[in-house]
XYZ file of N, CA and C in Angstrom:
624
model
N -79.048 -10.026 -71.370
C -78.646 -9.044 -70.824
C -77.681 -8.071 -71.569
N -78.195 -6.688 -71.235
C -77.838 -5.740 -72.365
C -76.429 -5.246 -71.647
N -75.143 -5.519 -72.236
C -74.374 -4.517 -71.662
C -73.822 -3.358 -72.105
N -74.019 -2.739 -71.160
C -73.527 -0.968 -71.734
C -72.166 -0.593 -71.274
N -71.669 0.439 -71.380
C -70.405 0.987 -71.000
C -70.203 1.074 -69.581
N -71.414 1.448 -68.945
C -71.521 1.802 -67.425
C -71.191 0.172 -66.572
N -71.924 -0.961 -67.295
C -71.630 -2.214 -66.730
C -70.293 -2.465 -66.938
N -69.669 -2.298 -67.962
C -68.221 -2.544 -68.243
C -67.339 -1.990 -67.243
N -67.111 -0.631 -67.087
C -66.635 0.056 -65.952
C -66.727 -0.592 -64.553
N -68.210 -1.079 -64.122
C -68.323 -1.399 -62.921
C -67.508 -2.668 -62.796
N -67.638 -3.672 -63.690
C -67.033 -4.914 -63.399
C -65.289 -4.826 -63.587
N -64.651 -3.317 -64.195
C -63.330 -3.293 -64.088
C -63.001 -3.062 -63.116
N -63.794 -2.122 -62.386
C -63.846 -1.291 -60.871
C -63.489 -2.670 -60.242
N -64.586 -3.595 -59.971
C -64.654 -4.804 -59.156
C -62.996 -5.731 -59.009
N -62.887 -6.009 -60.350
C -61.983 -6.752 -60.728
C -60.639 -6.113 -59.885
N -60.181 -4.745 -59.946
C -59.264 -4.246 -59.692
C -59.334 -3.993 -58.185
N -60.690 -4.033 -57.392
C -60.751 -4.088 -56.092
C -59.909 -5.558 -55.337
N -60.618 -6.645 -56.069
C -60.414 -7.783 -55.638
C -58.877 -8.098 -55.688
N -57.988 -7.801 -56.933
C -56.844 -7.627 -57.169
C -56.030 -7.093 -56.237
N -56.111 -5.876 -55.975
C -55.680 -5.189 -54.792
C -55.758 -5.682 -53.286
N -57.002 -6.126 -53.006
C -56.944 -7.204 -51.585
C -56.182 -8.117 -51.685
N -56.055 -8.979 -52.956
C -55.423 -10.106 -52.738
C -53.669 -9.651 -52.311
N -53.281 -8.445 -53.287
C -52.007 -7.907 -52.969
C -51.597 -7.643 -51.866
N -52.632 -7.317 -51.002
C -52.535 -6.913 -49.023
C -52.475 -8.030 -48.759
N -53.221 -9.189 -48.756
C -53.344 -9.776 -48.112
C -51.838 -11.153 -48.134
N -51.673 -11.455 -49.313
C -50.231 -11.725 -49.393
C -48.927 -10.906 -48.861
N -49.269 -9.628 -48.911
C -48.055 -8.983 -48.422
C -47.725 -9.026 -46.952
N -49.386 -9.138 -45.966
C -49.156 -9.288 -44.713
C -48.223 -10.658 -44.526
N -48.431 -11.891 -45.284
C -47.894 -13.020 -44.593
C -46.473 -13.204 -45.322
N -45.991 -12.249 -45.886
C -44.533 -12.341 -46.248
C -43.555 -11.663 -45.466
N -42.253 -12.135 -45.798
C -40.932 -11.408 -44.954
C -40.984 -10.302 -45.773
N -39.998 -9.577 -45.144
C -39.632 -8.375 -45.888
C -38.829 -8.903 -46.984
N -37.824 -9.628 -46.879
C -37.003 -10.213 -48.021
C -37.745 -11.024 -49.027
N -39.313 -10.867 -49.017
C -39.809 -11.706 -49.978
C -40.344 -13.077 -49.663
N -39.590 -13.593 -48.680
C -39.522 -15.056 -47.939
C -40.916 -15.062 -47.186
N -41.562 -16.448 -47.226
C -42.830 -16.478 -46.615
C -42.476 -16.455 -44.925
N -43.409 -16.110 -44.285
C -43.457 -16.097 -42.730
C -44.341 -17.288 -42.200
N -43.491 -17.755 -41.439
C -44.652 -19.064 -40.700
C -45.445 -18.687 -39.836
N -45.551 -17.307 -39.168
C -46.389 -17.250 -38.399
C -46.633 -15.649 -38.296
N -47.581 -15.005 -37.208
C -47.490 -13.726 -37.337
C -46.586 -13.077 -36.883
N -46.071 -11.853 -37.435
C -44.823 -10.766 -37.127
C -45.044 -10.636 -35.324
N -43.856 -10.489 -34.760
C -43.736 -10.338 -33.263
C -42.919 -8.810 -33.473
N -43.625 -7.766 -32.558
C -42.706 -6.776 -32.390
C -41.819 -6.737 -31.363
N -40.437 -6.360 -31.677
C -39.425 -6.260 -30.767
C -38.970 -4.941 -30.215
N -39.022 -4.707 -29.145
C -38.599 -3.615 -28.355
C -37.174 -3.415 -27.796
N -36.716 -2.182 -27.845
C -35.343 -2.166 -27.504
C -34.718 -2.811 -26.174
N -33.766 -2.950 -26.181
C -33.569 -4.037 -25.077
C -33.080 -2.877 -23.875
N -33.568 -3.169 -22.611
C -33.278 -2.322 -21.428
C -32.055 -1.949 -21.192
N -32.244 -1.056 -20.533
C -30.624 -0.235 -19.999
C -30.278 -1.217 -18.543
N -29.338 -1.898 -18.601
C -29.009 -2.777 -17.806
C -28.189 -1.698 -16.536
N -28.518 -1.810 -15.286
C -27.555 -0.779 -14.188
C -26.215 -1.086 -14.254
N -25.578 -0.229 -14.217
C -24.011 -0.270 -14.542
C -23.377 -0.509 -13.428
N -22.203 -1.007 -13.256
C -21.539 -1.748 -11.937
C -20.750 -0.608 -11.447
N -20.848 0.803 -11.962
C -20.187 1.870 -11.525
C -21.222 3.030 -11.802
N -22.444 3.055 -11.298
C -23.355 3.877 -11.679
C -23.262 5.473 -11.106
N -21.925 5.777 -10.591
C -22.022 7.102 -10.093
C -22.076 7.326 -8.681
N -22.595 6.025 -7.879
C -23.014 6.106 -6.623
C -21.964 6.066 -5.755
N -21.907 6.249 -4.286
C -21.045 6.279 -3.643
C -20.589 4.893 -3.293
N -18.981 4.636 -2.941
C -18.707 3.568 -2.650
C -19.345 2.916 -1.238
N -19.301 1.554 -0.949
C -19.879 1.180 0.159
C -18.948 1.405 1.327
N -20.156 1.424 2.389
C -19.133 1.965 3.782
C -18.217 1.041 4.419
N -17.447 1.458 4.992
C -16.307 0.741 5.653
C -16.942 0.383 6.964
N -15.848 -0.140 7.714
C -16.297 -0.366 9.245
C -16.533 0.795 10.009
N -15.909 1.875 9.827
C -15.985 2.917 10.477
C -17.327 4.163 9.885
N -17.879 3.350 8.825
C -18.791 4.456 8.250
C -18.800 5.315 7.041
N -17.297 5.406 6.527
C -17.039 6.532 5.982
C -16.883 5.190 4.289
N -16.633 5.892 3.430
C -16.873 5.442 2.163
C -15.524 4.335 2.032
N -15.341 3.437 1.471
C -13.990 2.673 1.301
C -13.411 3.067 0.032
N -11.934 3.043 0.048
C -11.175 3.587 -1.240
C -11.355 2.690 -2.141
N -11.538 2.782 -3.096
C -11.211 1.780 -4.516
C -10.307 2.430 -5.374
N -10.087 1.324 -6.041
C -8.686 1.563 -7.377
C -9.228 2.644 -8.437
N -10.620 2.973 -8.535
C -11.164 4.130 -9.268
C -10.851 5.406 -8.731
N -10.558 5.366 -7.703
C -10.455 6.627 -6.969
C -8.976 7.284 -7.067
N -8.338 6.464 -7.108
C -6.566 6.446 -6.855
C -5.882 6.429 -7.544
N -4.895 6.970 -7.439
C -3.807 6.700 -8.139
C -2.222 6.453 -7.479
N -1.759 5.214 -7.922
C -0.712 4.658 -7.430
C 0.794 4.775 -8.032
N 1.653 5.284 -6.972
C 3.247 5.430 -7.857
C 3.896 4.355 -6.632
N 5.249 4.009 -7.282
C 6.329 3.028 -6.329
C 7.613 3.647 -7.042
N 8.605 3.293 -6.017
C 9.618 3.535 -6.589
C 10.826 3.256 -5.450
N 12.236 2.829 -5.790
C 13.116 2.814 -4.840
C 13.498 4.052 -4.100
N 13.867 3.768 -2.661
C 14.240 5.092 -1.947
C 15.474 5.334 -1.989
N 15.618 6.555 -2.414
C 17.075 6.945 -2.163
C 17.825 6.909 -0.922
N 19.168 6.156 -1.027
C 20.132 5.988 -0.099
C 19.400 5.183 1.404
N 18.541 4.122 0.647
C 17.534 3.445 1.730
C 17.505 2.004 1.058
N 18.829 1.291 1.068
C 18.839 -0.106 1.004
C 17.591 -0.967 1.041
N 17.287 -1.653 0.126
C 16.116 -2.564 0.490
C 15.100 -2.037 0.735
N 14.493 -0.710 0.494
C 13.236 -0.250 0.580
C 12.831 0.422 -0.513
N 11.675 0.364 -0.507
C 10.676 0.645 -1.753
C 9.729 1.674 -1.245
N 9.159 2.625 -1.725
C 7.995 3.553 -1.367
C 6.761 3.181 -2.342
N 5.634 2.933 -1.713
C 4.537 3.155 -2.364
C 3.644 4.312 -1.914
N 3.060 4.988 -3.016
C 1.887 6.213 -2.677
C 0.660 6.056 -2.851
N -0.135 6.573 -2.317
C -1.491 6.907 -3.383
C -2.156 7.727 -2.915
N -2.525 8.607 -3.608
C -3.299 9.565 -3.974
C -4.630 9.251 -4.163
N -5.571 9.985 -3.572
C -7.079 10.351 -3.881
C -7.389 11.432 -4.792
N -7.645 10.990 -6.000
C -7.801 12.417 -6.655
C -9.398 12.184 -7.179
N -10.121 11.822 -6.663
C -11.843 11.786 -6.343
C -12.393 12.981 -5.603
N -13.476 13.012 -5.641
C -14.056 14.176 -5.025
C -14.809 14.157 -3.714
N -13.988 12.717 -3.222
C -14.834 12.474 -2.012
C -13.844 11.655 -0.867
N -14.017 11.768 0.250
C -12.931 11.325 1.193
C -13.534 9.655 1.291
N -12.203 8.790 1.540
C -12.610 7.470 1.860
C -11.605 6.975 2.688
N -11.775 5.629 3.424
C -10.893 5.066 4.288
C -10.341 3.836 3.594
N -9.130 3.394 4.402
C -8.602 2.007 4.239
C -8.932 1.297 5.673
N -9.870 1.653 6.279
C -10.230 0.735 7.554
C -10.418 -0.713 7.130
N -11.322 -1.139 6.298
C -11.724 -2.455 5.715
C -10.411 -3.404 5.620
N -9.427 -2.592 4.665
C -8.069 -3.319 4.428
C -6.966 -2.164 4.937
N -6.392 -2.413 6.195
C -5.549 -1.112 6.832
C -3.960 -1.325 5.894
N -3.916 -2.288 5.046
C -2.590 -2.229 4.587
C -2.881 -2.700 3.179
N -1.866 -2.547 2.286
C -1.953 -3.200 0.915
C -1.561 -4.606 0.707
N -2.358 -5.142 -0.330
C -1.911 -6.678 -0.589
C -0.947 -6.826 -1.762
N 0.317 -6.915 -1.553
C 1.222 -6.982 -2.734
C 1.646 -8.646 -3.144
N 1.560 -8.610 -4.586
C 1.906 -9.699 -5.142
C 3.162 -9.238 -6.206
N 4.140 -10.185 -6.395
C 4.944 -9.660 -7.180
C 4.974 -10.636 -8.649
N 5.184 -10.323 -9.887
C 5.126 -11.328 -10.737
C 3.787 -12.069 -10.874
N 4.177 -13.292 -11.404
C 3.071 -14.340 -11.317
C 2.660 -15.122 -10.339
N 3.726 -14.867 -9.190
C 3.683 -15.478 -7.858
C 2.204 -16.211 -7.655
N 1.939 -17.113 -7.041
C 0.674 -17.775 -6.641
C 0.666 -17.719 -4.801
N 1.826 -17.275 -4.446
C 1.981 -17.061 -3.240
C 1.309 -16.163 -2.700
N 0.992 -16.341 -1.083
C 0.214 -15.014 -0.562
C 0.687 -13.881 -0.501
N 0.106 -12.815 -0.369
C 0.483 -11.295 -0.745
C 1.512 -11.387 0.752
N 2.163 -10.241 0.112
C 3.391 -9.828 1.636
C 2.806 -9.920 2.758
N 3.671 -10.278 3.655
C 3.051 -9.971 5.183
C 3.405 -8.819 5.276
N 2.746 -8.125 6.538
C 2.740 -7.139 6.774
C 3.557 -6.517 8.189
N 3.830 -5.737 8.787
C 4.942 -5.202 9.642
C 3.931 -5.020 10.744
N 3.605 -5.832 11.263
C 2.530 -5.468 12.849
C 2.917 -4.267 13.371
N 4.256 -4.163 13.558
C 4.432 -2.920 14.632
C 4.134 -1.458 13.976
N 4.072 -1.625 12.653
C 4.063 -0.163 11.573
C 2.701 -0.084 11.995
N 1.772 -0.668 12.633
C 0.114 -0.101 12.765
C -0.459 0.944 13.072
N -0.685 2.489 12.698
C -0.811 3.409 12.845
C -2.178 3.585 14.216
N -2.115 4.344 15.009
C -3.063 4.335 15.858
C -4.822 4.102 15.315
N -4.620 4.816 14.070
C -6.001 4.697 13.665
C -5.860 4.474 12.076
N -6.731 3.843 11.431
C -6.668 3.751 10.055
C -6.941 4.672 9.338
N -5.924 4.836 8.466
C -5.808 6.068 7.429
C -7.073 6.350 6.437
N -7.648 7.695 6.677
C -8.525 8.467 5.933
C -7.963 8.976 5.020
N -8.401 8.985 3.440
C -7.765 9.874 2.635
C -8.662 11.032 2.144
N -8.336 12.327 2.335
C -9.169 13.312 1.691
C -9.112 13.424 0.356
N -9.663 14.186 -0.334
C -9.431 14.308 -1.734
C -8.112 15.024 -1.618
N -7.353 14.466 -2.573
C -5.987 15.243 -3.453
C -5.065 15.191 -1.962
N -5.133 13.976 -1.117
C -4.147 13.753 -0.269
C -3.794 12.655 -0.456
N -2.453 12.201 0.080
C -1.662 11.089 -0.248
C -1.489 10.191 0.988
N -1.343 8.881 1.001
C -0.794 8.238 1.862
C -0.030 6.935 1.649
N 0.907 6.430 2.598
C 2.273 5.955 2.139
C 2.228 4.497 2.753
N 2.946 3.694 2.273
C 3.703 2.308 2.688
C 5.018 2.249 2.193
N 5.445 1.577 3.022
C 6.927 1.554 2.920
C 7.075 -0.062 2.709
N 7.539 -0.696 1.864
C 8.241 -1.960 1.364
C 9.625 -2.353 1.811
N 10.101 -3.560 2.406
C 11.170 -3.983 2.573
C 11.198 -5.353 1.442
N 12.084 -4.709 0.736
C 12.451 -5.672 -0.623
C 12.926 -6.780 -0.313
N 13.659 -7.039 0.347
C 14.512 -8.177 0.582
C 15.281 -8.070 2.283
N 15.834 -8.946 2.588
C 16.674 -8.993 4.128
C 17.921 -9.829 3.769
N 19.026 -9.538 4.628
C 20.308 -10.416 4.197
C 19.939 -11.801 4.462
N 18.940 -12.272 5.334
C 18.777 -13.867 5.227
C 17.441 -14.055 5.502
N 16.870 -15.042 4.959
C 15.407 -15.335 5.404
C 15.262 -15.802 6.421
N 13.654 -16.067 6.715
C 13.585 -16.616 7.987
C 14.158 -18.030 8.439
N 14.227 -18.815 7.393
C 14.820 -19.780 7.554
C 16.622 -20.099 7.770
N 16.926 -18.922 7.450
C 18.595 -18.661 8.135
C 19.228 -18.556 6.785
N 18.820 -18.785 5.983
C 19.381 -18.924 4.618
C 19.364 -17.841 3.333
N 20.313 -17.595 2.821
C 20.245 -16.479 1.569
C 19.103 -16.713 0.498
N 18.427 -16.013 0.024
C 17.343 -16.258 -1.357
C 17.912 -15.025 -2.105
N 18.092 -15.651 -3.506
C 18.406 -14.952 -4.505
C 17.338 -13.726 -4.912
N 15.753 -14.038 -4.869
C 14.855 -13.353 -5.556
C 15.440 -13.077 -7.021
N 14.630 -11.723 -7.503
C 14.904 -11.405 -8.664
C 14.265 -9.841 -8.591
N 14.523 -9.139 -9.951
C 14.301 -7.755 -10.298
C 12.909 -7.851 -10.909
N 12.312 -6.698 -10.362
C 11.189 -6.350 -10.848
C 10.638 -5.279 -11.345
N 10.014 -4.764 -12.415
C 9.493 -3.279 -12.870
C 8.439 -2.855 -12.664
N 7.798 -3.759 -11.977
C 5.961 -3.699 -11.615
C 5.720 -4.727 -10.684
N 4.570 -4.240 -10.171
C 3.951 -5.231 -8.916
C 2.646 -5.167 -9.069
N 1.451 -6.015 -8.081
C 0.259 -5.754 -8.357
C -0.013 -5.390 -6.667
N -1.417 -4.471 -6.845
C -1.553 -4.002 -5.535
C -3.141 -3.906 -5.354
N -3.465 -4.511 -4.463
C -5.174 -5.121 -4.281
C -5.445 -4.371 -3.150
N -6.461 -3.851 -2.897
C -7.080 -3.057 -1.922
C -7.944 -4.062 -0.745
N -8.037 -5.263 -1.382
C -8.853 -6.435 -0.613
C -8.980 -7.497 -1.195
N -8.991 -8.202 -0.167
C -8.632 -10.032 -0.682
C -9.112 -10.655 -1.980
N -10.055 -10.043 -2.012
C -10.769 -10.693 -3.652
C -10.749 -10.080 -4.598
N -10.043 -8.732 -4.160
C -9.903 -7.984 -5.762
C -8.779 -8.089 -6.591
N -9.031 -7.759 -7.906
C -8.051 -8.361 -9.124
C -6.811 -7.235 -8.667
N -5.574 -7.606 -8.412
C -4.406 -6.459 -8.294
C -4.310 -5.472 -9.365
N -4.155 -4.217 -8.780
C -3.897 -3.091 -9.874
C -2.112 -3.218 -10.002
N -2.006 -2.973 -11.154
C -0.514 -3.122 -11.617
C 0.115 -2.022 -11.659
N 1.154 -1.730 -10.971
C 2.061 -0.243 -10.454
C 3.396 -0.393 -11.200
N 3.923 -0.024 -11.842
C 4.963 0.437 -12.484
C 5.780 1.260 -11.642
N 7.281 0.821 -11.588
C 8.293 1.596 -10.652
C 8.416 3.189 -11.341
N 8.649 4.119 -10.491
C 9.012 5.176 -11.475
C 10.458 5.252 -11.844
N 10.797 5.609 -12.728
C 12.265 5.543 -13.697
C 12.232 4.486 -14.201
N 11.557 3.584 -14.229
C 11.170 2.063 -14.848
C 12.938 1.394 -14.733
N 13.220 2.057 -13.397
C 14.469 1.187 -13.266
C 14.140 -0.278 -12.030
N 14.761 -1.632 -12.564
C 14.152 -2.685 -11.728
C 14.866 -2.576 -10.367
N 13.662 -3.137 -9.247
C 14.301 -3.012 -8.191
C 14.446 -4.909 -7.637
N 15.234 -5.206 -6.684
C 15.681 -6.453 -6.396
C 14.723 -6.573 -5.283
N 13.821 -8.003 -5.340
C 12.729 -8.519 -4.252
C 13.063 -9.834 -4.114
N 13.182 -9.766 -2.825
C 13.017 -11.665 -2.383
C 11.545 -11.606 -1.828
N 11.084 -12.560 -2.475
C 9.136 -12.657 -1.616
C 9.642 -13.602 -0.184
N 10.607 -14.302 -0.196
C 10.900 -14.792 1.119
C 10.761 -13.946 1.988
N 11.381 -12.943 1.888
C 11.817 -11.767 3.182
C 11.158 -10.750 3.014
N 10.480 -10.323 2.004
C 10.071 -8.831 1.634
C 8.820 -8.780 2.809
N 8.549 -7.357 2.880
C 7.462 -7.077 3.866
C 6.853 -5.479 3.499
N 5.504 -5.459 4.005
C 4.963 -3.999 3.975
C 4.477 -3.632 4.865
N 4.385 -2.333 5.366
C 3.925 -1.556 6.421
C 2.217 -1.322 6.334
N 1.543 -1.103 7.248
C 0.315 -0.437 6.920
C 0.487 0.866 6.327
N -0.811 1.266 5.542
C -0.642 2.424 5.303
C -0.274 3.165 6.525
N 0.395 4.379 6.186
C 0.652 5.673 6.874
C 0.221 7.019 6.658
N -0.325 7.832 7.306
C -1.062 9.064 6.895
C 0.192 10.015 6.359
N 1.636 9.963 6.906
C 2.514 10.650 6.216
C 3.974 10.140 5.707
N 4.602 10.890 5.115
C 5.904 10.566 4.675
C 6.973 9.894 5.767
N 6.851 10.916 6.512
C 7.820 10.836 7.794
C 7.311 9.512 8.677
N 6.134 9.236 8.962
C 5.600 7.910 9.487
C 6.436 6.839 8.846
N 6.221 6.556 7.326
C 6.345 5.594 6.649
C 7.917 5.327 6.404
N 8.596 6.362 6.619
C 10.276 6.598 6.795
C 10.907 5.807 7.740
N 10.055 5.901 9.170
C 10.696 5.047 10.181
C 10.993 3.402 9.787
N 10.621 3.031 9.078
C 10.726 1.392 8.941
C 11.864 1.370 7.550
């Protein structure tokens, strides 16, 4: 067989094509770090966006059909009442742009410190004619009787001083911690303390 320059060039070209094909085949089966892959590559799509617990929608309606007040809509303040011994005032202001109601839980559920006891009892006589509805930028009130001279068993109880306490709007909610204005501790006796229903005005709360 006569070997010509053209034949030599064709053989070299064929060899280069075989080498390139082998390299591509090897690359398809190797990992990006040079390690050998055990199986075919799998495409990974981005994780889907999960719905948020607070997606900007309206709060669930209460028994009266209005939106229920939630902690995210409210600002709490508390402090001792001047010249009113054994009395503390809790205020709640709606700083959202929509009205809400306390109809589902018409009085605050208060817990002091790490107590595992039930929330403070409510003063039944303080129930207003209708559950309080709170328009935007309006405030409701609850008066807290922090202690009494004697407990229900006729005995004196020492209680303790607190600088903050927990407020919950529903029985299963995690209490929101509210600090006292002025950071002055207030003496509270959990055995005799009680709280009013939410009141629509300060005058109504001060009656207790």
